[in-house]
Amino acid sequence: MKPSLAQGTRDFGAEVVAKRNYIIQIIRKHFELYGFSPLETPAFENLETLTGKYGEEGDKLMFKILNNGLERPEKHQKSRDEFEEVLQGKSKKGITERALRYDLTIPFARYVAMQAGHLNFPFKRYQIQPVWRADKPQRGRYREFYQCDADIVGSNSLFNESELLQLYADVFQDLKIPVDICINNRMILSDLAVKCGDIHLLTPMTVAIDKLDKIGMNGVMTELQAKGFQESARQCISEFLELSKLPVHEIAPGLVQFFGEETKGIQDIKQFIALEIPGVRIDLTLARGLNYYTGTIIEVKPIGVQMGSLGGGGRYDNLTELFDLPGISGVGISFGLDRIYDVLEETNGFPSTIQSGPQVMLVNFGPSFESANRSILQRLRQEGISCEMYPESIKADKQLKYANKRNIPFVILIGENELKDHTITIKNFQTGLQESFPENEFISSVQSVIISKL
Amino acid sequence: MKPSLAQGTRDFGAEVVAKRNYIIQIIRKHFELYGFSPLETPAFENLETLTGKYGEEGDKLMFKILNNGLERPEKHQKSRDEFEEVLQGKSKKGITERALRYDLTIPFARYVAMQAGHLNFPFKRYQIQPVWRADKPQRGRYREFYQCDADIVGSNSLFNESELLQLYADVFQDLKIPVDICINNRMILSDLAVKCGDIHLLTPMTVAIDKLDKIGMNGVMTELQAKGFQESARQCISEFLELSKLPVHEIAPGLVQFFGEETKGIQDIKQFIALEIPGVRIDLTLARGLNYYTGTIIEVKPIGVQMGSLGGGGRYDNLTELFDLPGISGVGISFGLDRIYDVLEETNGFPSTIQSGPQVMLVNFGPSFESANRSILQRLRQEGISCEMYPESIKADKQLKYANKRNIPFVILIGENELKDHTITIKNFQTGLQESFPENEFISSVQSVIISKL
């Protein structure tokens, strides 16, 4: 049998795990610095918890778990009988009662609804876990991928938005990825729809506006016309979009003039701009999830790299309404781990110090040297230096080849001379240099050699 | 709709995540110090990768994923038609083609078999990921739980076993859990079966011996008799088990005398005892997985706590044989995260310094203080101190109550006096003391206060 991966999934070897962890550690560090506490929810939920929460498409792409005992209906009569019941609509349980996590928001909402009596609101949680979707696999789209979310629920204060914007700025600065942190406000878009004639125009309007980047102003206007927008409405939307081109400090005044008053949406967005958080800018074309967000919306776009957004979020009115707990509003953001990874790969942005294997290998010269090697290993590990001895005493050059292939930067050799002279020999693979040190000084020598290399 | 967790699964809130991460970080740190590199495999595998690898019971308890589009046969004709095909045995795909990871060993074997051409042998990997089993949920048994494995494959050297024994000792010393690291060798048990009359006695014999802890010597003898072991065979096994009671350095000589020669199994075990790794002791009653292990077997048992094993492992002959890649032998160990967690809870063994939320909260006295508070937040975070401001300017005592409930140890107050005098006031929740510091000294003050508290 030739083994293979399930379609759309990936193995992550040592180097990739180390690079992914580098990103995750930075995101986690800032989540915690900002006072968010970790939450982990199970990989699968009861089907009814997830069904209907992601639209028809979501229900279709959710991975459902087959109830146990049903897997071989063609072979087992019991499983066959249960199937017949389902087919006849007689079964209560059906054939599936569980599904894999599709995002982190609904499990979070389920958690808040279940724990509401015990939680301290405002409640701040972060969650970094994989989710699964049965999308058609294609380049850059996987059936298993990580989401990294932070949310504050139970507070309407705009201070929360400002903290999340600052958090975005801090994380991408730490990752050394230049980004635009684009903000908009759903209330402004609603006001625009009303100004164009009807609040019901909001959805088709934002769908068209959302494409401005790709199809340009003419394209947007053509789409609006096709959707039945009148000349006057199209004119109004076009004027609005033109405002986006203004210098940052002229956009809010432009909006006030356009709407004839300083609406709540404009007030909010002005506050965030006034904070002068690096990278934050108004993008009036930003629409995002059409039905979910109700206030501020945020999207992070890399500068100088052709790549979709690296994160996004916004304010929503009702996190837990679907679980019979109304009135829990909140604001949240998300990081796209895979895209951030791709940007760092493409721009050589990973630090060269990321280490995915041991720093030191000891060459194995046979049983009579083992005891000396063991004590070296122990002392190195006590100093936090990861190391190993080659497990077999094969020819030294084969052992060195192994260390080199594994990118282990340093090799320690303790042969007869070293044992006699109480020295150790260190070979640096990068420089090719080989040096001997007195045994009682070798730890500090190894440390200084390793540090100078980093 | 009243939300609930899927049966047998758990949410992990902030405090539990922090404690679990404390354990995982220690295990991971030592895996890396010993030169193991991380591997992550997908949550689900192709069904044929997993089927038949865990016995009949495993096939039954594996969570299978329903092929998409089949979920509502009672409603949709297309899904109904596909079912009919399956029921008639006409479908190639069946209704499920994927299953959730059941352990970390088979995915590891699948990875090694797929990547064999690119890997450097000996290959050392560690893997810390959840697995899923449809066991009947009960106290301490969950349907989602973590495994923490480390394996070295492609080397027969006993040095690998000795490293893993030392690794076990280091991890449990670091966790401050006193343990016995019990070792035995399958070859010794095979030799015993032969001495008792037939190698085929091995399985029923080890099944009985394995119960010595629970049913005592008489119980074992009764079981052996029931299984048809002759008087002479029972006498032989009883003598063998008596050897287990000898002082550690007399066991090997006792075995040599018992078998009439120093067999390979005895030689191996003698080597490990000679290393005097803390906690390692011979346990001749240790049997473990009957068909998988072929050499050394290891099990870690906590001392002074009534709890099953905290980890185990051993040497096996053929990791990837089932994937058409013969000759890859190896040795591995595993840590039981949930049990280690339970031991630390039961013995109050978690350090009090584990922090699951922010260290500092700033009281919100309204918009005119926000700018001062923002700059404090930023400076604290730059120093790595996690902090937040309460997002709404409600009454101070309500804010303090929130901080107290969340176990935030310090609160900073910047009111009118502080703003005027360029000071900040820090309230320590543990001592109840409140102290003012000059604003330009506050970082070092906060740090010294926080550090003195830890």
Short mmCIF file of N, CA, C and O in Angstrom, two decimals, chain A residues 300-400:
data_model
loop_
_atom_site.label_atom_id
_atom_site.label_comp_id
_atom_site.label_asym_id
_atom_site.label_seq_id
_atom_site.Cartn_x
_atom_site.Cartn_y
_atom_site.Cartn_z
N VAL A 300 -6.22 43.92 7.22
CA VAL A 300 -4.79 44.19 7.17
C VAL A 300 -4.23 43.71 5.84
O VAL A 300 -4.39 42.54 5.49
N LYS A 301 -3.60 44.62 5.10
CA LYS A 301 -3.07 44.25 3.79
C LYS A 301 -1.56 44.48 3.75
O LYS A 301 -1.08 45.52 4.18
N PRO A 302 -0.82 43.51 3.25
CA PRO A 302 0.63 43.68 3.18
C PRO A 302 1.00 44.72 2.13
O PRO A 302 0.33 44.83 1.10
N ILE A 303 2.06 45.49 2.40
CA ILE A 303 2.53 46.50 1.45
C ILE A 303 3.68 45.88 0.65
O ILE A 303 4.60 45.28 1.23
N GLY A 304 3.62 46.00 -0.67
CA GLY A 304 4.74 45.57 -1.50
C GLY A 304 4.75 44.09 -1.83
O GLY A 304 5.69 43.60 -2.43
N VAL A 305 3.73 43.35 -1.44
CA VAL A 305 3.63 41.94 -1.79
C VAL A 305 2.25 41.69 -2.36
O VAL A 305 1.26 42.19 -1.84
N GLN A 306 2.18 40.94 -3.44
CA GLN A 306 0.90 40.61 -4.05
C GLN A 306 0.27 39.48 -3.26
O GLN A 306 0.61 38.31 -3.46
N MET A 307 -0.61 39.81 -2.36
CA MET A 307 -1.17 38.79 -1.46
C MET A 307 -2.45 39.36 -0.87
O MET A 307 -2.55 40.55 -0.63
N GLY A 308 -3.40 38.48 -0.61
CA GLY A 308 -4.65 38.91 0.02
C GLY A 308 -4.42 39.42 1.44
O GLY A 308 -3.28 39.57 1.87
N SER A 309 -5.50 39.67 2.16
CA SER A 309 -5.37 40.26 3.49
C SER A 309 -4.74 39.28 4.47
O SER A 309 -4.91 38.06 4.37
N LEU A 310 -3.98 39.81 5.42
CA LEU A 310 -3.29 39.00 6.43
C LEU A 310 -4.09 38.90 7.71
O LEU A 310 -3.66 38.25 8.67
N GLY A 311 -5.24 39.57 7.74
CA GLY A 311 -6.07 39.52 8.93
C GLY A 311 -7.24 40.45 8.76
O GLY A 311 -7.29 41.26 7.84
N GLY A 312 -8.22 40.30 9.63
CA GLY A 312 -9.38 41.16 9.56
C GLY A 312 -10.26 40.96 10.77
O GLY A 312 -10.06 40.04 11.56
N GLY A 313 -11.24 41.87 10.89
CA GLY A 313 -12.14 41.74 12.02
C GLY A 313 -13.12 42.89 12.06
O GLY A 313 -13.30 43.60 11.06
N GLY A 314 -13.74 43.06 13.20
CA GLY A 314 -14.69 44.14 13.33
C GLY A 314 -15.59 43.98 14.52
O GLY A 314 -15.43 43.04 15.32
N ARG A 315 -16.54 44.93 14.61
CA ARG A 315 -17.49 44.90 15.73
C ARG A 315 -18.80 44.25 15.28
O ARG A 315 -19.26 44.47 14.16
N TYR A 316 -19.34 43.45 16.19
CA TYR A 316 -20.61 42.77 15.91
C TYR A 316 -21.55 43.02 17.09
O TYR A 316 -21.12 43.28 18.21
N ASP A 317 -22.86 42.91 16.81
CA ASP A 317 -23.85 43.25 17.81
C ASP A 317 -24.21 42.10 18.73
O ASP A 317 -24.50 42.29 19.90
N ASN A 318 -24.23 40.91 18.16
CA ASN A 318 -24.82 39.81 18.91
C ASN A 318 -24.05 38.54 18.68
O ASN A 318 -24.27 37.83 17.71
N LEU A 319 -23.15 38.24 19.61
CA LEU A 319 -22.33 37.04 19.44
C LEU A 319 -23.16 35.79 19.70
O LEU A 319 -23.09 34.81 18.97
N THR A 320 -23.96 35.81 20.77
CA THR A 320 -24.53 34.58 21.30
C THR A 320 -26.05 34.50 21.12
O THR A 320 -26.69 33.64 21.71
N GLU A 321 -26.58 35.41 20.29
CA GLU A 321 -28.03 35.44 20.08
C GLU A 321 -28.55 34.07 19.63
O GLU A 321 -29.60 33.61 20.08
N LEU A 322 -27.79 33.43 18.74
CA LEU A 322 -28.23 32.13 18.21
C LEU A 322 -28.27 31.06 19.29
O LEU A 322 -28.84 30.00 19.11
N PHE A 323 -27.62 31.33 20.41
CA PHE A 323 -27.65 30.38 21.52
C PHE A 323 -28.50 30.92 22.66
O PHE A 323 -28.26 30.63 23.83
N ASP A 324 -29.48 31.77 22.29
CA ASP A 324 -30.46 32.26 23.27
C ASP A 324 -29.86 33.14 24.36
O ASP A 324 -30.38 33.18 25.47
N LEU A 325 -28.75 33.81 24.05
CA LEU A 325 -28.21 34.75 25.03
C LEU A 325 -28.00 36.07 24.30
O LEU A 325 -26.95 36.29 23.70
N PRO A 326 -29.02 36.94 24.28
CA PRO A 326 -28.92 38.17 23.51
C PRO A 326 -28.10 39.23 24.26
O PRO A 326 -27.82 39.08 25.45
N GLY A 327 -27.71 40.25 23.53
CA GLY A 327 -27.11 41.43 24.18
C GLY A 327 -25.62 41.35 24.41
O GLY A 327 -25.05 42.21 25.07
N ILE A 328 -24.95 40.31 23.91
CA ILE A 328 -23.49 40.23 24.06
C ILE A 328 -22.84 40.74 22.77
O ILE A 328 -22.70 40.01 21.80
N SER A 329 -22.48 42.01 22.79
CA SER A 329 -21.81 42.57 21.62
C SER A 329 -20.30 42.46 21.82
O SER A 329 -19.84 42.19 22.92
N GLY A 330 -19.57 42.68 20.76
CA GLY A 330 -18.13 42.54 20.91
C GLY A 330 -17.38 43.01 19.69
O GLY A 330 -17.97 43.50 18.72
N VAL A 331 -16.08 42.86 19.78
CA VAL A 331 -15.22 43.22 18.64
C VAL A 331 -14.06 42.24 18.65
O VAL A 331 -13.58 41.83 19.71
N GLY A 332 -13.66 41.82 17.45
CA GLY A 332 -12.61 40.82 17.38
C GLY A 332 -11.74 40.99 16.14
O GLY A 332 -12.12 41.67 15.18
N ILE A 333 -10.57 40.37 16.20
CA ILE A 333 -9.68 40.35 15.04
C ILE A 333 -9.14 38.94 14.86
O ILE A 333 -9.18 38.12 15.76
N SER A 334 -8.59 38.72 13.67
CA SER A 334 -8.09 37.41 13.32
C SER A 334 -6.80 37.57 12.51
O SER A 334 -6.65 38.55 11.77
N PHE A 335 -5.88 36.64 12.68
CA PHE A 335 -4.65 36.62 11.88
C PHE A 335 -4.65 35.42 10.95
O PHE A 335 -5.04 34.32 11.37
N GLY A 336 -4.24 35.63 9.71
CA GLY A 336 -4.16 34.53 8.75
C GLY A 336 -2.76 33.94 8.75
O GLY A 336 -1.85 34.44 8.08
N LEU A 337 -2.59 32.85 9.50
CA LEU A 337 -1.26 32.27 9.70
C LEU A 337 -0.60 31.86 8.39
O LEU A 337 0.58 32.15 8.16
N ASP A 338 -1.35 31.17 7.52
CA ASP A 338 -0.75 30.67 6.27
C ASP A 338 -0.26 31.81 5.38
O ASP A 338 0.81 31.74 4.80
N ARG A 339 -1.07 32.87 5.28
CA ARG A 339 -0.67 34.00 4.42
C ARG A 339 0.54 34.73 5.01
O ARG A 339 1.42 35.16 4.27
N ILE A 340 0.55 34.90 6.34
CA ILE A 340 1.69 35.56 6.98
C ILE A 340 2.95 34.73 6.71
O ILE A 340 4.01 35.27 6.38
N TYR A 341 2.80 33.42 6.80
CA TYR A 341 3.91 32.51 6.51
C TYR A 341 4.41 32.74 5.08
O TYR A 341 5.61 32.88 4.84
N ASP A 342 3.46 32.79 4.14
CA ASP A 342 3.84 32.95 2.73
C ASP A 342 4.54 34.28 2.49
O ASP A 342 5.51 34.35 1.73
N VAL A 343 4.05 35.36 3.14
CA VAL A 343 4.71 36.66 2.97
C VAL A 343 6.14 36.58 3.49
O VAL A 343 7.09 37.04 2.83
N LEU A 344 6.34 35.99 4.65
CA LEU A 344 7.69 35.92 5.23
C LEU A 344 8.61 35.04 4.37
O LEU A 344 9.79 35.35 4.20
N GLU A 345 8.05 33.97 3.80
CA GLU A 345 8.86 33.14 2.89
C GLU A 345 9.27 33.95 1.66
O GLU A 345 10.43 33.96 1.26
N GLU A 346 8.28 34.63 1.09
CA GLU A 346 8.51 35.35 -0.16
C GLU A 346 9.50 36.49 0.01
O GLU A 346 10.23 36.84 -0.91
N THR A 347 9.50 37.11 1.19
CA THR A 347 10.36 38.27 1.41
C THR A 347 11.60 37.91 2.22
O THR A 347 12.30 38.80 2.69
N ASN A 348 11.88 36.61 2.38
CA ASN A 348 12.99 36.18 3.23
C ASN A 348 12.93 36.81 4.60
O ASN A 348 13.95 37.24 5.16
N GLY A 349 11.73 36.88 5.16
CA GLY A 349 11.52 37.61 6.40
C GLY A 349 11.70 36.80 7.67
O GLY A 349 11.65 37.36 8.76
N PHE A 350 11.91 35.48 7.54
CA PHE A 350 12.13 34.70 8.77
C PHE A 350 13.55 34.96 9.27
O PHE A 350 14.50 34.94 8.48
N PRO A 351 13.71 35.17 10.56
CA PRO A 351 15.07 35.39 11.08
C PRO A 351 15.92 34.13 10.88
O PRO A 351 15.41 33.00 10.97
N SER A 352 17.19 34.33 10.62
CA SER A 352 18.07 33.19 10.35
C SER A 352 18.33 32.39 11.62
O SER A 352 18.86 31.29 11.56
N THR A 353 17.94 32.95 12.76
CA THR A 353 18.22 32.27 14.03
C THR A 353 17.20 31.19 14.38
O THR A 353 17.35 30.50 15.37
N ILE A 354 16.15 31.05 13.55
CA ILE A 354 15.16 30.01 13.85
C ILE A 354 15.83 28.65 13.73
O ILE A 354 16.38 28.31 12.69
N GLN A 355 15.78 27.89 14.83
CA GLN A 355 16.51 26.62 14.90
C GLN A 355 15.50 25.49 14.94
O GLN A 355 14.61 25.48 15.76
N SER A 356 15.61 24.54 14.04
CA SER A 356 14.62 23.46 14.03
C SER A 356 15.22 22.12 14.46
O SER A 356 14.52 21.13 14.57
N GLY A 357 16.50 22.08 14.71
CA GLY A 357 17.12 20.83 15.15
C GLY A 357 18.14 21.14 16.23
O GLY A 357 18.24 22.28 16.68
N PRO A 358 18.90 20.14 16.65
CA PRO A 358 19.87 20.37 17.72
C PRO A 358 20.99 21.32 17.28
O PRO A 358 21.27 21.46 16.09
N GLN A 359 21.64 21.96 18.24
CA GLN A 359 22.73 22.88 17.93
C GLN A 359 24.08 22.17 17.89
O GLN A 359 25.01 22.65 17.25
N VAL A 360 24.15 21.05 18.61
CA VAL A 360 25.43 20.36 18.72
C VAL A 360 25.24 18.85 18.53
O VAL A 360 24.28 18.29 19.07
N MET A 361 26.14 18.23 17.75
CA MET A 361 26.17 16.77 17.72
C MET A 361 27.52 16.28 18.20
O MET A 361 28.56 16.84 17.84
N LEU A 362 27.50 15.25 19.04
CA LEU A 362 28.76 14.64 19.48
C LEU A 362 29.04 13.43 18.59
O LEU A 362 28.16 12.61 18.35
N VAL A 363 30.27 13.35 18.12
CA VAL A 363 30.64 12.19 17.31
C VAL A 363 30.85 10.99 18.22
O VAL A 363 31.40 11.12 19.32
N ASN A 364 30.36 9.84 17.79
CA ASN A 364 30.42 8.61 18.57
C ASN A 364 31.65 7.80 18.16
O ASN A 364 31.71 7.26 17.06
N PHE A 365 32.65 7.75 19.08
CA PHE A 365 33.86 6.99 18.77
C PHE A 365 33.87 5.62 19.45
O PHE A 365 34.92 5.02 19.61
N GLY A 366 32.70 5.20 19.91
CA GLY A 366 32.64 3.85 20.49
C GLY A 366 32.46 3.86 22.00
O GLY A 366 32.53 4.90 22.64
N PRO A 367 32.24 2.64 22.56
CA PRO A 367 31.86 2.50 23.98
C PRO A 367 32.85 3.13 24.96
O PRO A 367 32.43 3.66 25.98
N SER A 368 34.14 3.14 24.65
CA SER A 368 35.08 3.64 25.65
C SER A 368 35.00 5.16 25.80
O SER A 368 35.55 5.72 26.74
N PHE A 369 34.32 5.81 24.87
CA PHE A 369 34.18 7.27 24.98
C PHE A 369 32.78 7.69 25.43
O PHE A 369 32.50 8.86 25.60
N GLU A 370 31.93 6.67 25.59
CA GLU A 370 30.53 6.99 25.83
C GLU A 370 30.31 7.74 27.13
O GLU A 370 29.54 8.71 27.18
N SER A 371 31.02 7.32 28.16
CA SER A 371 30.81 7.95 29.45
C SER A 371 31.21 9.43 29.42
O SER A 371 30.50 10.30 29.93
N ALA A 372 32.34 9.74 28.78
CA ALA A 372 32.76 11.14 28.62
C ALA A 372 31.71 11.92 27.82
O ALA A 372 31.34 13.04 28.18
N ASN A 373 31.21 11.31 26.77
CA ASN A 373 30.21 11.98 25.93
C ASN A 373 28.90 12.23 26.70
O ASN A 373 28.30 13.29 26.57
N ARG A 374 28.51 11.25 27.48
CA ARG A 374 27.29 11.42 28.27
C ARG A 374 27.39 12.63 29.18
O ARG A 374 26.43 13.38 29.35
N SER A 375 28.56 12.80 29.81
CA SER A 375 28.65 13.90 30.76
C SER A 375 28.64 15.24 30.01
O SER A 375 28.10 16.23 30.49
N ILE A 376 29.21 15.25 28.80
CA ILE A 376 29.16 16.46 27.97
C ILE A 376 27.72 16.78 27.59
O ILE A 376 27.27 17.93 27.69
N LEU A 377 26.98 15.76 27.16
CA LEU A 377 25.59 15.97 26.78
C LEU A 377 24.81 16.58 27.95
O LEU A 377 24.07 17.55 27.79
N GLN A 378 25.01 15.99 29.12
CA GLN A 378 24.27 16.44 30.28
C GLN A 378 24.57 17.90 30.61
O GLN A 378 23.67 18.69 30.89
N ARG A 379 25.85 18.25 30.53
CA ARG A 379 26.22 19.63 30.88
C ARG A 379 25.70 20.62 29.84
O ARG A 379 25.27 21.72 30.18
N LEU A 380 25.77 20.24 28.58
CA LEU A 380 25.23 21.13 27.54
C LEU A 380 23.72 21.36 27.75
O LEU A 380 23.22 22.48 27.67
N ARG A 381 23.02 20.27 28.04
CA ARG A 381 21.57 20.38 28.22
C ARG A 381 21.23 21.22 29.44
O ARG A 381 20.25 21.96 29.43
N GLN A 382 22.03 21.08 30.49
CA GLN A 382 21.79 21.91 31.67
C GLN A 382 21.90 23.40 31.32
O GLN A 382 21.27 24.24 31.94
N GLU A 383 22.72 23.70 30.32
CA GLU A 383 22.87 25.09 29.89
C GLU A 383 21.85 25.47 28.83
O GLU A 383 21.91 26.56 28.25
N GLY A 384 20.93 24.57 28.54
CA GLY A 384 19.89 24.90 27.57
C GLY A 384 20.32 24.75 26.12
O GLY A 384 19.66 25.26 25.21
N ILE A 385 21.44 24.05 25.90
CA ILE A 385 21.91 23.84 24.53
C ILE A 385 21.44 22.47 24.05
O ILE A 385 21.76 21.45 24.67
N SER A 386 20.68 22.44 22.96
CA SER A 386 20.14 21.16 22.51
C SER A 386 21.23 20.38 21.77
O SER A 386 21.97 20.94 20.95
N CYS A 387 21.31 19.11 22.08
CA CYS A 387 22.43 18.32 21.56
C CYS A 387 22.10 16.84 21.55
O CYS A 387 21.14 16.41 22.19
N GLU A 388 22.89 16.09 20.81
CA GLU A 388 22.71 14.65 20.78
C GLU A 388 24.05 14.02 20.42
O GLU A 388 24.96 14.70 19.92
N MET A 389 24.16 12.72 20.70
CA MET A 389 25.33 12.00 20.20
C MET A 389 24.84 11.11 19.07
O MET A 389 23.72 10.57 19.14
N TYR A 390 25.62 10.95 18.03
CA TYR A 390 25.24 10.00 16.99
C TYR A 390 25.16 8.62 17.63
O TYR A 390 26.07 8.21 18.35
N PRO A 391 24.04 7.89 17.43
CA PRO A 391 23.84 6.68 18.24
C PRO A 391 24.74 5.50 17.90
O PRO A 391 24.86 4.60 18.71
N GLU A 392 25.34 5.47 16.74
CA GLU A 392 26.18 4.33 16.37
C GLU A 392 27.61 4.82 16.12
O GLU A 392 27.82 5.92 15.62
N SER A 393 28.60 3.96 16.44
CA SER A 393 29.98 4.39 16.25
C SER A 393 30.47 4.01 14.85
O SER A 393 31.43 3.26 14.69
N ILE A 394 29.79 4.52 13.84
CA ILE A 394 30.22 4.30 12.46
C ILE A 394 31.35 5.29 12.15
O ILE A 394 31.74 6.11 12.98
N LYS A 395 31.91 5.21 10.95
CA LYS A 395 33.02 6.09 10.56
C LYS A 395 32.69 7.56 10.81
O LYS A 395 31.59 8.03 10.49
N ALA A 396 33.66 8.31 11.33
CA ALA A 396 33.42 9.71 11.71
C ALA A 396 32.93 10.55 10.54
O ALA A 396 32.06 11.41 10.72
N ASP A 397 33.46 10.31 9.34
CA ASP A 397 33.04 11.18 8.23
C ASP A 397 31.57 10.96 7.86
O ASP A 397 30.89 11.89 7.43
N LYS A 398 31.09 9.73 8.09
CA LYS A 398 29.66 9.49 7.86
C LYS A 398 28.82 10.23 8.90
O LYS A 398 27.74 10.75 8.61
N GLN A 399 29.32 10.26 10.11
CA GLN A 399 28.60 10.97 11.17
C GLN A 399 28.59 12.47 10.88
O GLN A 399 27.56 13.14 11.07
N LEU A 400 29.72 12.98 10.41
CA LEU A 400 29.79 14.41 10.09
C LEU A 400 28.84 14.75 8.94
O LEU A 400 28.20 15.81 8.94
#
